[in-house]
Each structure stands twice: as C-alpha cells, then as structure tokens.
XYZ file of C-alpha atoms in Angstrom:
636
model
C 31.699 -2.791 24.822
C 31.796 -5.906 27.024
C 32.164 -9.291 25.370
C 29.032 -11.425 25.490
C 29.727 -15.099 25.510
C 26.121 -15.581 24.484
C 26.451 -13.662 21.199
C 26.283 -17.027 19.414
C 23.617 -18.314 21.771
C 20.140 -19.295 20.593
C 18.801 -16.440 22.713
C 19.902 -13.949 20.030
C 17.316 -15.432 17.661
C 14.762 -13.587 19.787
C 16.620 -10.365 20.716
C 18.420 -7.572 18.915
C 21.432 -5.745 20.354
C 20.672 -2.057 21.024
C 23.013 0.703 22.254
C 25.778 -1.784 23.091
C 24.447 -2.757 26.528
C 20.746 -3.420 25.862
C 18.780 -6.072 24.006
C 15.404 -5.440 22.322
C 12.777 -8.206 22.371
C 11.605 -9.157 18.904
C 8.045 -9.841 20.110
C 7.094 -7.015 22.473
C 9.961 -4.534 21.734
C 10.913 -4.296 25.437
C 14.565 -3.301 25.989
C 16.477 -5.219 28.692
C 19.868 -4.450 30.189
C 22.789 -6.857 29.554
C 25.550 -4.576 30.824
C 26.953 -7.342 33.048
C 27.450 -9.688 30.118
C 24.894 -12.257 31.365
C 21.961 -13.431 29.270
C 19.883 -14.750 32.163
C 17.840 -11.563 32.150
C 16.798 -12.253 28.571
C 15.948 -15.868 29.283
C 13.788 -14.905 32.255
C 11.939 -12.390 30.063
C 11.137 -15.018 27.421
C 9.992 -17.509 30.049
C 7.729 -14.997 31.808
C 6.353 -12.929 28.918
C 6.500 -15.368 25.989
C 6.142 -18.850 27.445
C 5.165 -20.397 24.085
C 8.439 -19.391 22.411
C 11.113 -22.073 22.396
C 14.584 -20.702 23.218
C 16.374 -23.599 21.511
C 14.915 -23.849 18.013
C 17.069 -26.671 16.742
C 14.574 -29.317 17.741
C 16.876 -32.021 16.425
C 15.381 -34.536 18.806
C 11.946 -33.987 17.307
C 13.346 -34.378 13.793
C 15.099 -37.611 14.728
C 11.852 -38.903 16.169
C 9.986 -38.122 12.960
C 12.716 -39.804 10.855
C 12.826 -43.072 12.848
C 11.835 -46.165 10.804
C 8.555 -47.857 11.539
C 10.284 -51.083 12.722
C 13.491 -50.017 14.489
C 16.177 -52.669 14.951
C 17.543 -53.469 18.388
C 20.497 -51.337 19.398
C 23.950 -52.903 19.222
C 25.705 -50.463 21.557
C 27.198 -51.604 24.811
C 24.857 -49.345 26.703
C 21.953 -51.580 25.751
C 23.586 -54.694 27.195
C 22.813 -55.455 30.816
C 25.849 -57.218 32.387
C 25.264 -59.712 35.173
C 26.574 -59.255 38.679
C 30.377 -59.437 38.954
C 29.952 -62.038 41.673
C 28.921 -64.548 39.022
C 31.348 -67.176 37.826
C 33.823 -66.589 35.028
C 32.120 -69.295 33.014
C 29.108 -67.006 32.714
C 31.123 -63.823 31.896
C 33.183 -65.447 29.148
C 30.393 -65.823 26.505
C 28.999 -62.349 27.343
C 32.379 -60.652 26.816
C 32.770 -62.552 23.554
C 29.343 -61.339 22.441
C 30.273 -57.717 23.294
C 33.474 -58.059 21.269
C 31.484 -59.337 18.282
C 29.051 -56.400 18.535
C 31.908 -53.880 18.456
C 33.358 -55.502 15.342
C 30.041 -55.976 13.525
C 29.515 -52.301 12.391
C 32.999 -52.348 10.832
C 32.000 -55.197 8.557
C 28.511 -53.750 7.722
C 28.189 -51.404 4.627
C 27.671 -47.744 5.504
C 24.031 -46.533 5.293
C 23.352 -43.950 2.546
C 21.985 -40.547 3.661
C 18.354 -40.012 2.628
C 17.108 -36.916 0.802
C 14.469 -36.354 3.504
C 17.257 -35.821 6.028
C 18.030 -32.565 4.244
C 14.424 -31.577 3.479
C 13.187 -32.117 7.019
C 16.213 -30.559 8.660
C 15.024 -28.015 11.220
C 16.607 -24.589 10.952
C 15.992 -21.828 13.476
C 13.512 -19.148 12.380
C 14.531 -15.522 12.552
C 12.465 -13.101 14.578
C 11.185 -11.455 11.372
C 10.094 -14.761 9.847
C 8.430 -15.875 13.070
C 6.536 -12.577 13.178
C 5.360 -13.021 9.578
C 4.085 -16.515 10.313
C 2.263 -15.323 13.430
C 0.563 -12.442 11.610
C -0.518 -14.656 8.719
C -1.988 -17.088 11.245
C -3.966 -14.241 12.853
C -5.172 -13.078 9.422
C -6.424 -16.552 8.618
C -8.325 -16.734 11.905
C -10.082 -13.367 11.537
C -10.787 -13.652 7.789
C -12.189 -17.183 7.865
C -14.046 -16.914 11.211
C -11.932 -19.600 12.916
C -11.824 -19.754 16.724
C -8.626 -18.740 18.491
C -8.487 -22.255 19.926
C -7.487 -23.478 16.457
C -3.839 -23.186 17.534
C -4.498 -25.789 20.254
C -5.926 -28.357 17.860
C -3.605 -31.440 17.895
C -4.138 -32.309 14.236
C -3.430 -28.731 13.181
C -0.219 -28.775 15.202
C 0.915 -32.014 13.521
C 0.091 -30.616 10.095
C 2.123 -27.443 10.670
C 5.007 -29.421 12.123
C 5.115 -31.510 8.960
C 5.242 -28.347 6.865
C 7.824 -26.514 8.973
C 9.184 -28.125 12.144
C 10.969 -24.892 13.051
C 7.749 -22.957 13.573
C 6.284 -23.192 17.065
C 2.592 -22.308 17.225
C 1.727 -19.478 19.624
C -0.856 -20.143 22.298
C -4.465 -19.069 22.045
C -3.903 -16.208 24.481
C -0.837 -15.029 22.600
C -2.816 -14.824 19.349
C -5.745 -13.109 21.038
C -3.920 -10.720 23.363
C -0.655 -10.030 21.552
C -0.583 -10.842 17.834
C -4.096 -9.685 16.878
C -3.867 -6.300 18.699
C -0.531 -5.661 16.993
C -2.069 -6.511 13.616
C -5.050 -4.279 14.437
C -2.847 -1.266 15.147
C -0.884 -1.799 11.949
C -4.051 -2.081 9.844
C -5.579 0.952 11.536
C -2.489 3.053 10.762
C -2.643 2.013 7.101
C -6.294 3.027 6.832
C -5.553 6.320 8.583
C -2.810 7.132 6.068
C -5.209 6.576 3.178
C -7.902 8.727 4.778
C -5.450 11.539 5.537
C -4.549 11.800 1.842
C -8.129 12.001 0.542
C -10.300 15.050 -0.146
C -13.762 13.837 0.888
C -15.255 10.889 2.781
C -18.754 9.415 2.674
C -19.943 7.573 5.790
C -22.574 4.894 6.208
C -23.938 3.932 9.621
C -26.390 1.482 11.138
C -27.090 -0.463 14.359
C -27.392 -4.204 14.991
C -28.120 -6.540 17.916
C -26.366 -9.904 18.289
C -27.856 -13.203 19.475
C -26.524 -12.402 22.951
C -28.568 -9.171 22.918
C -25.465 -7.017 22.573
C -25.995 -3.869 20.533
C -23.380 -2.718 18.031
C -23.092 0.449 15.952
C -21.100 0.309 12.723
C -19.638 3.077 10.574
C -17.950 2.583 7.202
C -16.006 5.074 5.051
C -15.928 5.402 1.258
C -13.548 7.697 -0.604
C -11.118 8.080 -3.500
C -7.418 7.641 -2.780
C -4.575 9.579 -4.420
C -4.707 7.221 -7.414
C -8.446 7.898 -7.930
C -9.438 4.415 -6.819
C -12.624 3.914 -4.827
C -11.885 2.561 -1.341
C -14.220 1.201 1.336
C -13.191 0.568 4.941
C -14.780 -0.143 8.289
C -14.010 2.677 10.702
C -15.824 1.377 13.740
C -18.056 -1.486 14.833
C -18.203 -1.350 18.604
C -20.657 -2.034 21.387
C -23.329 0.640 21.745
C -24.920 0.054 25.124
C -26.589 3.470 25.448
C -30.180 4.066 24.455
C -30.536 4.580 20.721
C -31.666 8.180 20.955
C -30.747 10.865 18.455
C -28.417 12.582 20.918
C -26.543 9.396 21.798
C -26.144 8.352 18.163
C -24.991 11.859 17.273
C -22.372 11.779 20.065
C -21.130 8.394 18.863
C -20.839 9.629 15.274
C -18.937 12.756 16.271
C -16.527 10.688 18.374
C -15.773 8.441 15.398
C -15.331 11.437 13.082
C -12.995 13.100 15.557
C -10.934 9.954 16.196
C -10.267 9.531 12.477
C -9.636 13.267 11.914
C -12.241 13.625 9.151
C -14.404 16.347 10.692
C -13.843 18.637 7.686
C -13.950 15.842 5.076
C -17.375 14.243 5.585
C -19.423 15.021 2.478
C -22.517 12.965 3.428
C -23.778 10.238 5.771
C -25.900 7.424 4.326
C -28.373 5.658 6.621
C -31.804 4.114 6.706
C -34.953 6.135 7.325
C -35.206 5.481 11.066
C -36.331 8.619 12.907
C -33.614 8.469 15.578
C -30.803 8.059 13.043
C -32.180 10.836 10.840
C -32.421 13.121 13.853
C -28.852 12.270 14.891
C -27.403 13.085 11.450
C -29.287 16.365 11.297
C -27.718 17.348 14.622
C -24.239 16.681 13.257
C -24.847 19.326 10.537
C -23.741 16.823 7.913
C -25.980 16.055 4.953
C -27.926 12.802 4.988
C -28.633 10.515 2.052
C -31.450 8.039 2.667
C -30.568 4.459 1.797
C -32.104 3.792 -1.622
C -32.412 0.047 -0.991
C -34.159 0.628 2.343
C -36.580 3.110 0.765
C -37.276 0.632 -2.032
C -37.880 -2.095 0.546
C -40.508 0.022 2.330
C -42.256 0.772 -0.962
C -42.417 -2.882 -2.042
C -43.507 -4.080 1.408
C -46.527 -1.775 1.182
C -47.321 -3.129 -2.273
C -47.078 -6.762 -1.152
C -49.881 -6.179 1.351
C -52.355 -6.188 -1.568
C -51.554 -9.845 -2.342
C -50.908 -10.965 1.246
C -53.648 -13.626 1.160
C -51.893 -15.417 -1.698
C -48.367 -15.037 -0.324
C -49.486 -16.495 3.012
C -50.743 -19.629 1.246
C -47.456 -19.891 -0.657
C -45.514 -19.562 2.604
C -47.562 -22.337 4.228
C -46.842 -24.694 1.321
C -43.126 -23.894 1.435
C -43.117 -24.426 5.203
C -44.820 -27.811 4.739
C -42.037 -29.035 2.452
C -39.372 -27.541 4.727
C -40.839 -29.289 7.764
C -41.607 -32.720 6.250
C -38.632 -34.776 5.107
C -40.900 -37.283 3.375
C -42.689 -34.554 1.400
C -39.408 -32.938 0.357
C -37.996 -36.287 -0.824
C -41.159 -36.893 -2.807
C -40.893 -33.411 -4.382
C -37.313 -34.107 -5.490
C -38.341 -37.474 -6.910
C -41.169 -35.819 -8.843
C -38.746 -33.255 -10.270
C -36.477 -36.077 -11.440
C -39.396 -37.868 -13.089
C -40.348 -34.665 -14.930
C -36.720 -34.120 -16.036
C -36.601 -30.921 -14.034
C -33.585 -29.652 -12.069
C -33.822 -30.231 -8.321
C -34.620 -26.736 -7.076
C -35.140 -26.071 -3.386
C -38.067 -23.975 -2.250
C -37.194 -20.624 -0.672
C -38.852 -19.215 2.442
C -39.090 -15.444 2.676
C -37.840 -13.198 5.485
C -40.127 -10.492 6.806
C -37.508 -7.731 6.732
C -36.228 -8.452 3.216
C -38.699 -8.078 0.375
C -36.191 -9.621 -2.042
C -36.685 -12.936 -0.271
C -40.414 -12.716 -1.061
C -39.607 -12.264 -4.731
C -37.185 -15.224 -4.575
C -39.889 -17.337 -2.950
C -42.520 -16.487 -5.581
C -40.140 -16.900 -8.513
C -38.903 -20.312 -7.315
C -42.489 -21.348 -6.563
C -43.456 -20.628 -10.175
C -40.494 -22.600 -11.556
C -41.480 -25.786 -9.678
C -45.226 -25.297 -10.133
C -45.898 -28.629 -11.875
C -43.814 -30.623 -9.408
C -45.540 -28.977 -6.430
C -49.038 -29.669 -7.746
C -48.224 -33.296 -8.563
C -46.535 -33.940 -5.210
C -49.352 -32.413 -3.153
C -51.913 -34.425 -5.128
C -50.081 -37.705 -4.480
C -49.447 -37.011 -0.793
C -53.039 -35.892 -0.215
C -51.914 -33.601 2.587
C -54.162 -31.204 4.389
C -52.162 -28.177 3.227
C -54.307 -25.789 1.203
C -53.374 -25.743 -2.489
C -53.517 -22.707 -4.748
C -56.400 -22.230 -7.124
C -55.717 -21.546 -10.835
C -56.576 -17.875 -10.268
C -54.100 -17.666 -7.389
C -51.383 -19.242 -9.523
C -51.917 -16.464 -12.064
C -51.546 -13.892 -9.283
C -48.256 -15.464 -8.167
C -46.888 -15.520 -11.723
C -47.885 -11.932 -12.530
C -46.700 -10.617 -9.144
C -43.277 -12.179 -9.672
C -43.139 -10.567 -13.114
C -44.005 -7.120 -11.722
C -41.482 -7.376 -8.864
C -38.597 -8.423 -11.087
C -37.608 -4.829 -11.890
C -37.394 -4.008 -8.164
C -35.208 -7.050 -7.595
C -32.759 -6.098 -10.337
C -32.535 -2.495 -9.141
C -31.908 -3.539 -5.546
C -29.160 -5.927 -6.615
C -27.484 -3.344 -8.879
C -27.639 -0.419 -6.436
C -26.211 -2.341 -3.469
C -22.570 -2.404 -4.575
C -19.769 -0.491 -2.838
C -16.908 -1.137 -5.257
C -18.332 1.054 -8.009
C -20.224 4.336 -8.399
C -23.890 4.023 -7.368
C -25.379 7.417 -6.455
C -25.264 8.629 -10.073
C -27.734 5.950 -11.246
C -30.435 6.711 -8.669
C -32.351 9.027 -11.020
C -32.170 6.522 -13.875
C -33.413 3.626 -11.748
C -36.227 5.735 -10.301
C -37.387 6.673 -13.796
C -37.175 3.076 -15.048
C -39.249 1.752 -12.138
C -41.862 4.469 -12.552
C -42.215 3.812 -16.292
C -42.446 0.068 -15.680
C -45.302 0.518 -13.203
C -47.055 2.884 -15.607
C -46.985 0.216 -18.333
C -48.310 -2.484 -16.002
C -51.053 -0.097 -14.944
C -52.292 -0.106 -18.556
C -52.154 -3.908 -18.837
C -55.771 -5.129 -18.878
C -54.727 -8.784 -18.436
C -53.525 -8.274 -14.872
C -55.624 -9.787 -12.066
C -57.372 -7.267 -9.838
C -55.103 -7.956 -6.856
C -51.951 -7.481 -8.926
C -53.333 -4.301 -10.485
C -54.012 -2.943 -7.015
C -50.431 -3.802 -6.051
C -49.113 -1.950 -9.114
C -51.115 1.180 -8.232
C -49.759 1.035 -4.663
C -46.183 0.641 -5.915
C -46.576 3.582 -8.281
C -47.904 5.763 -5.489
C -45.074 4.681 -3.166
C -42.449 5.498 -5.797
C -43.954 8.930 -6.331
C -43.964 9.772 -2.635
C -40.672 8.133 -1.595
C -38.348 8.241 -4.628
C -39.456 11.203 -6.715
C -38.141 13.749 -4.159
C -34.633 12.539 -5.026
C -34.953 14.512 -8.279
C -34.537 17.703 -6.218
C -31.628 16.427 -4.120
C -28.463 18.367 -5.024
C -26.129 15.497 -4.137
C -28.042 13.060 -6.351
C -28.443 15.388 -9.339
C -24.833 16.578 -9.247
C -23.566 12.994 -9.034
C -25.635 12.129 -12.126
C -24.299 15.137 -14.063
C -20.702 14.369 -13.067
C -20.936 10.788 -14.293
C -19.654 10.895 -17.904
C -21.856 7.913 -18.783
C -25.123 9.747 -18.069
C -25.015 13.552 -17.762
C -28.303 14.816 -19.220
C -29.497 11.277 -20.036
C -30.136 10.746 -16.336
C -32.884 13.390 -16.578
C -34.751 11.742 -19.488
C -37.848 11.033 -17.404
C -37.585 14.349 -15.521
C -38.858 17.747 -16.520
C -36.547 20.086 -18.438
C -36.894 22.670 -15.706
C -35.457 20.323 -13.064
C -32.503 19.560 -15.318
C -31.861 23.275 -15.839
C -32.000 23.928 -12.103
C -29.606 21.071 -11.407
C -27.156 22.318 -14.053
C -27.244 25.874 -12.691
C -26.534 24.650 -9.145
C -23.661 22.560 -10.436
C -22.279 25.586 -12.284
C -22.375 27.659 -9.095
C -20.670 24.874 -7.197
C -17.915 24.487 -9.784
C -17.210 28.228 -9.813
C -16.765 28.202 -6.039
C -14.182 25.400 -6.090
C -10.705 26.606 -5.132
C -7.783 24.828 -6.760
C -4.030 25.080 -6.335
C -1.994 27.344 -8.583
C -0.229 24.334 -10.038
C -3.511 23.062 -11.445
C -4.863 24.412 -14.717
C -7.815 23.761 -16.889
C -5.794 23.976 -20.068
C -3.991 21.140 -21.771
C -1.432 23.473 -23.347
C 0.600 25.538 -20.833
C 1.077 28.215 -23.466
C -2.632 29.056 -23.208
C -2.265 30.361 -19.642
C -2.697 34.101 -19.471
C 0.228 35.783 -17.758
C -0.359 39.121 -15.984
C 0.284 41.915 -18.447
C 2.861 44.395 -17.140
C 3.962 47.293 -19.345
C 6.457 50.077 -18.737
C 4.890 52.116 -21.494
C 2.801 55.065 -20.382
C 0.552 54.373 -23.354
C -0.586 50.885 -22.154
C 0.069 51.119 -18.408
C -3.445 52.186 -17.461
C -5.045 49.585 -19.723
C -2.823 46.775 -18.421
C -3.662 47.587 -14.804
C -7.368 47.520 -15.560
C -6.972 44.226 -17.461
C -5.132 42.586 -14.564
C -7.791 43.683 -12.062
C -10.530 42.367 -14.297
C -8.651 39.072 -14.818
C -8.102 38.555 -11.097
C -11.748 39.133 -10.227
C -13.474 37.257 -13.064
C -11.101 34.587 -14.337
C -11.782 31.885 -11.653
C -15.522 32.007 -12.259
C -15.067 32.100 -16.013
C -12.712 29.109 -15.819
C -15.348 27.101 -13.932
C -18.018 27.915 -16.529
C -15.670 27.009 -19.376
C -14.810 23.695 -17.711
C -18.439 22.731 -17.228
C -19.521 23.719 -20.738
C -16.632 21.836 -22.289
C -17.369 18.779 -20.172
C -21.091 18.754 -20.992
C -20.298 18.962 -24.723
C -18.042 15.905 -24.635
C -19.446 12.616 -26.020
C -21.258 10.354 -23.580
C -19.108 7.540 -22.217
C -20.210 3.970 -22.883
C -22.257 2.572 -20.010
C -19.940 -0.429 -19.608
C -16.805 1.697 -19.216
C -15.427 2.879 -15.889
C -16.186 6.569 -15.180
C -13.461 6.702 -12.515
C -10.765 5.873 -15.066
C -12.231 8.531 -17.370
C -11.897 11.179 -14.659
C -8.426 9.992 -13.688
C -7.192 10.581 -17.224
C -8.740 14.081 -17.350
C -8.102 15.493 -13.899
C -5.638 18.052 -15.281
C -8.079 19.032 -18.008
C -10.994 19.571 -15.592
C -9.355 20.347 -12.215
C -12.419 22.027 -10.654
C -14.858 19.378 -11.870
C -12.442 16.643 -10.785
C -12.264 18.116 -7.291
C -16.061 18.214 -7.100
C -16.343 14.699 -8.530
C -14.249 13.354 -5.633
C -16.890 14.724 -3.249
C -19.942 13.418 -5.130
C -19.175 10.070 -6.734
C -17.715 8.659 -3.508
C -21.204 8.782 -1.964
C -22.892 5.382 -1.878
C -26.581 5.103 -2.683
C -27.226 2.606 0.133
C -26.076 1.670 3.620
C -25.602 -1.939 2.474
C -21.880 -1.902 3.481
C -23.017 -1.800 7.112
C -25.450 -4.643 6.449
C -22.629 -6.745 5.036
C -20.531 -5.936 8.075
C -23.325 -7.142 10.347
C -23.581 -10.360 8.336
C -19.918 -10.952 9.120
C -20.612 -10.087 12.753
C -23.268 -12.801 12.816
C -20.699 -15.315 11.564
C -18.214 -14.147 14.198
C -20.484 -13.984 17.253
C -22.006 -17.452 16.992
C -23.436 -19.640 19.757
C -20.142 -21.535 19.873
C -18.211 -18.244 20.350
C -20.582 -16.433 22.687
C -17.829 -15.825 25.258
C -15.872 -13.459 23.055
C -15.943 -9.937 24.482
C -17.461 -7.098 22.415
C -14.156 -5.189 22.470
C -12.308 -8.142 20.986
C -15.119 -8.830 18.503
C -14.783 -5.222 17.349
C -11.120 -5.755 16.465
C -11.901 -9.034 14.700
C -14.575 -7.358 12.549
C -12.291 -4.421 11.785
C -9.551 -6.753 10.562
C -11.990 -8.983 8.697
C -13.328 -6.007 6.740
C -10.090 -4.088 6.132
C -7.344 -6.668 5.617
C-alpha cells in the first residue's frame, strides 16, 4: 500500500480509508481514489460538495481572539517598531537602538504570566466525523420538533452562542440542513418505523384530508399497532400533497399506494375516518373495514342539538366578540373581576366546526356572569344583554353538554385503548339524556335540545352495538367484558359473545404456543403397538386432530370470561402481556382489536402541527419538504 504523507493531515478527520487506495467521505459516503498518494482529490471534494465544512478544525486563531484581554497592552516586539530611514543621522538612530535593546531585556526581568484555567477549557479540539454527524442530526431534530426555520443556522447570535459552547463545531448552512442532513434523518427514521411495522401482527389506520393557508391540500395517514413487547405505538405513515380531486377513487388509490409502500396490505385490520361520503366510499372500495370516528359522530349529534338554542348562543357570541374587539371593555372587565375578588378569566369564542368550543364558551360565560353584567351596565354599550330567562338557558345548556365534553376528551387519546369504551360511553350519554328528559325544571329550549340529542344518539351511536369490531374490543378488554353491555339487551351480548367464540376458534397459532400453563397438561398423540388398543388409539388421534383446536378456543374464552374483572384504573395491555402464553388465541385476536382507535383525532393533531409548520412566514417551503418535516416531527 502506498505511503500517504497526509495520513496525519486534518483531511482525515473527514474521510475514512477504504480498500487501501480509496477514501470514504464521512458526510455523503462517496468513495474517492487516492491511489497516487495525493490528497488534493479529497480537498476538492470537500470544497465542492461540503463548502461549510472547515478542513482545518484547530481554529486556534479564533480561540486566541476570544481569549484576548479587553484592554490589550502595546506590543513590545521589534516588529512593532517602525525604524526611520537609514539616511538619517546617527544622532537619531542612537536613542532608538538603545530603546530596542531595553525592550529585548525587559521580558527577562518581568515575572512569567500564569496560565489561566480557561485556556484549557476553551481549547479547541477537532471533532470526529461521528461526533460532527451527531451534532448535525440533533440540530435537525431541534428544528423539526420545535418548528424553527432552517435559517436558524444563519442567525448571528445563535452562531456566537454555539461557538461559546463548543468552538470546534462549525454550523452547517441552511441548504445543508435542508437538503442533506434532514433527508438522511428522514430515511433513518423511516427505516426504524418500517422495522417496527414488519414485526407486528395487525395495523389500524386513520386518514383525513386538510388544506393549508396557501390552499395546498394534504392527505394524512397514521398507523397504530402493538409492537413485539405489547406496547401500543402510533406513527405517521404519510402526510403528502394531494392535488387530485377528492373523489372516492382517487382517495382509494392513494390509500392503496400507502399500504403497498409500507408492506401492510395483509395487516390492516380497520381504517378509521370521519363520515364524509367520499372517504367512506374510498374505504369500502379498498375492501378494508371502516370505523367511523366517534368524536366526529358525536360532534354532528351535538351540533344538531345546539340549533335548538341558537338564538341564545348567538347573543352570547356577540357579547364575547364585543369584549374581544374593545380593549377598553376588556380592561374594565378585568378590573371588575379584581374588585369582586374573582380570578381573571378570559372569555372564549367558539369555532363553528368544533362543538367543544361552544361548550367552553358557555361554561366560561357562566363563571364570569356577575362581572359581565356589572361591566356592561357601567359601560352602557349598545350590545344586547341576556335576560334572566336566557341566563338560565345558558347555565342549563352547559350542564347538559358537560357529559359530551368529557366523553370527547376521554375518547380522543391515541396512547391508550379507546375502542373498547365506545359502548360504555354511548350508554352513559343515553342514560344522561333520559334523566334530563324527565327533569321538569329545564327551560323549554333546553328540553327541546335534550330530546334532539337523545334522538341523534339513537340514530348515530346505537348502531355501534351491532358492530363486531366494537363489541369484540369491549369483550377483550379485561376491565369491562360483560359490563360494557349493561345498557344493552341480553340478546345483543349473547350474539357478540357467540361471534367472538367463532373468531377465537378460527385463530391459527404456532405449535410452540399453548393455552396451558403446565406443559405436562399437553396431550401427546397416543401410539400403541398393542393390537388391543391400536384401533382405539387411531380413532382418538383422528378425533383429537379434528376437534382439539376448536375446543381449545372455547376453553380459552370460557376461562377468560370467568376471570375477575380488572380494575378500571389498571392497564389492560400489561394484563394481556402477562397472560399471552395462557391465552394465545385470545391474545392474537386482542392484537387485532385493541389497536383500533375510536377516533381519527391522530390525523387532526398532525394537521395542527402542519398549521404550525406551514405558517405565513414559511410559505415558501415546498410540500415535499413539509411532508418530511411533519413525518419527523410526529415520529422522532
């Protein structure tokens, strides 16, 4: 192998020797030939492909600059002395030469300066390629997770701050972060997610569409599944531009492309979405089962009920808007709250597409009732105030809607099991509306709203009692089982249990799995050489082979249903993890049912992050790059 004089050169901080006559770049992994022994090829590569990387990382000059005292003394070296022209007289040169002689002797008489501790702390040491790569990736993670612009690396104050922390680290340019570091981090994260998905049994998908402020349409898809350690995982699979018309065929094609790219065609157990006709049609064409978003269905039901008190809510909205618009009125409201020893609570304006915001508005309006009335009376504004009867309507309506608010908040999680509680929440809401229906103290408008809500629940939520995915998820949750069917007829519970029994008996498990805790309980095939028992043993073995799998499934289910109910506050996933060898068929089915989310809220959260990414100040970011940013933001 030829001798490389540059083996100790700074250039080897950026390259790795490969095959004796090639060097591999530590940033882009390109291999360059160095068979002639020259390193100029490597230097040209760094200059052309990685212009922000400093070849010489010592940066001693920069350190010396940072360590200079605030009031430097004049230099005493001869280089700082300007000698006059030699044509001058000797009388002029004599004192100058004497002065130079004194300056040479002066440092010998001066005490030696003690080395400072900061000289060692601030000493700049070259960074290895691995360390530089770690710093770059952490910088990219910070940018995508905290919604910072890529131009952060060009901020002068940020550069100074990082230089104070580590002078050896040279910030990459904005283009390097955007076009090199982030794509590399994206591929690494995508491979990690793919490995987790490949090892799972079943995957639940959620999907939805969204339009940005720049009128760019995006379609998002998230995945939810149990990993090999029986831990519930949620990841973003795709959030890319969807420029085609939002027809059922186009959405279906997009979904199938995503499923194929992630190799989960045979693993999708259900797709959760809202009740839009085009999305429902698209999922039906994929032949996958659809689960309607429970939160979206609840939102439609409550929106219909709120129409019965719309006249009062409009007046409340106008009052809230008055205080939001007038700074003087808002300051007066806060002063009134202070005088009444009340906490300073801000009024909340509702959003048309989110009924929860209407409940928040009414509830907050009731809490600051006295302050609002006093402030409006003092200001004598032309805004229309509520009558005592309308105040009663607001108070009672907020009381009725509270149960819907709590259910929506509880059902919208994606880090815990949610589909199994759908039946319980439906029954609780229905019973709550039935009690309010019998309350004779309710105002007429609120009573009408209650009747509308009850009718909406019956038509929109009651059909979930016949949904196999919902009922089986409830039965497979050890916290509920039959208790989830308390407000449902006994016949529906029996039907659900029979369907679950058929499903369990059809589950195929590996030979290494067994439903028994004691290995000695496993029946071995009976083989006899005796003519007396040979015929009987053959018949027994045939009967065992044909009936034992089904019998094992029935035994598993009966034993499971007879176990004590788990406490509601305990984790059902941990319970199943500890008993997966005891109930192998039920455990396999549980992985396919309890991974299903009850809502498509994960997509809504993803779109909220998209709104924070694609702001007016970052409207030049391309949809393809925004897709990678959102993927990393959700999955890192």
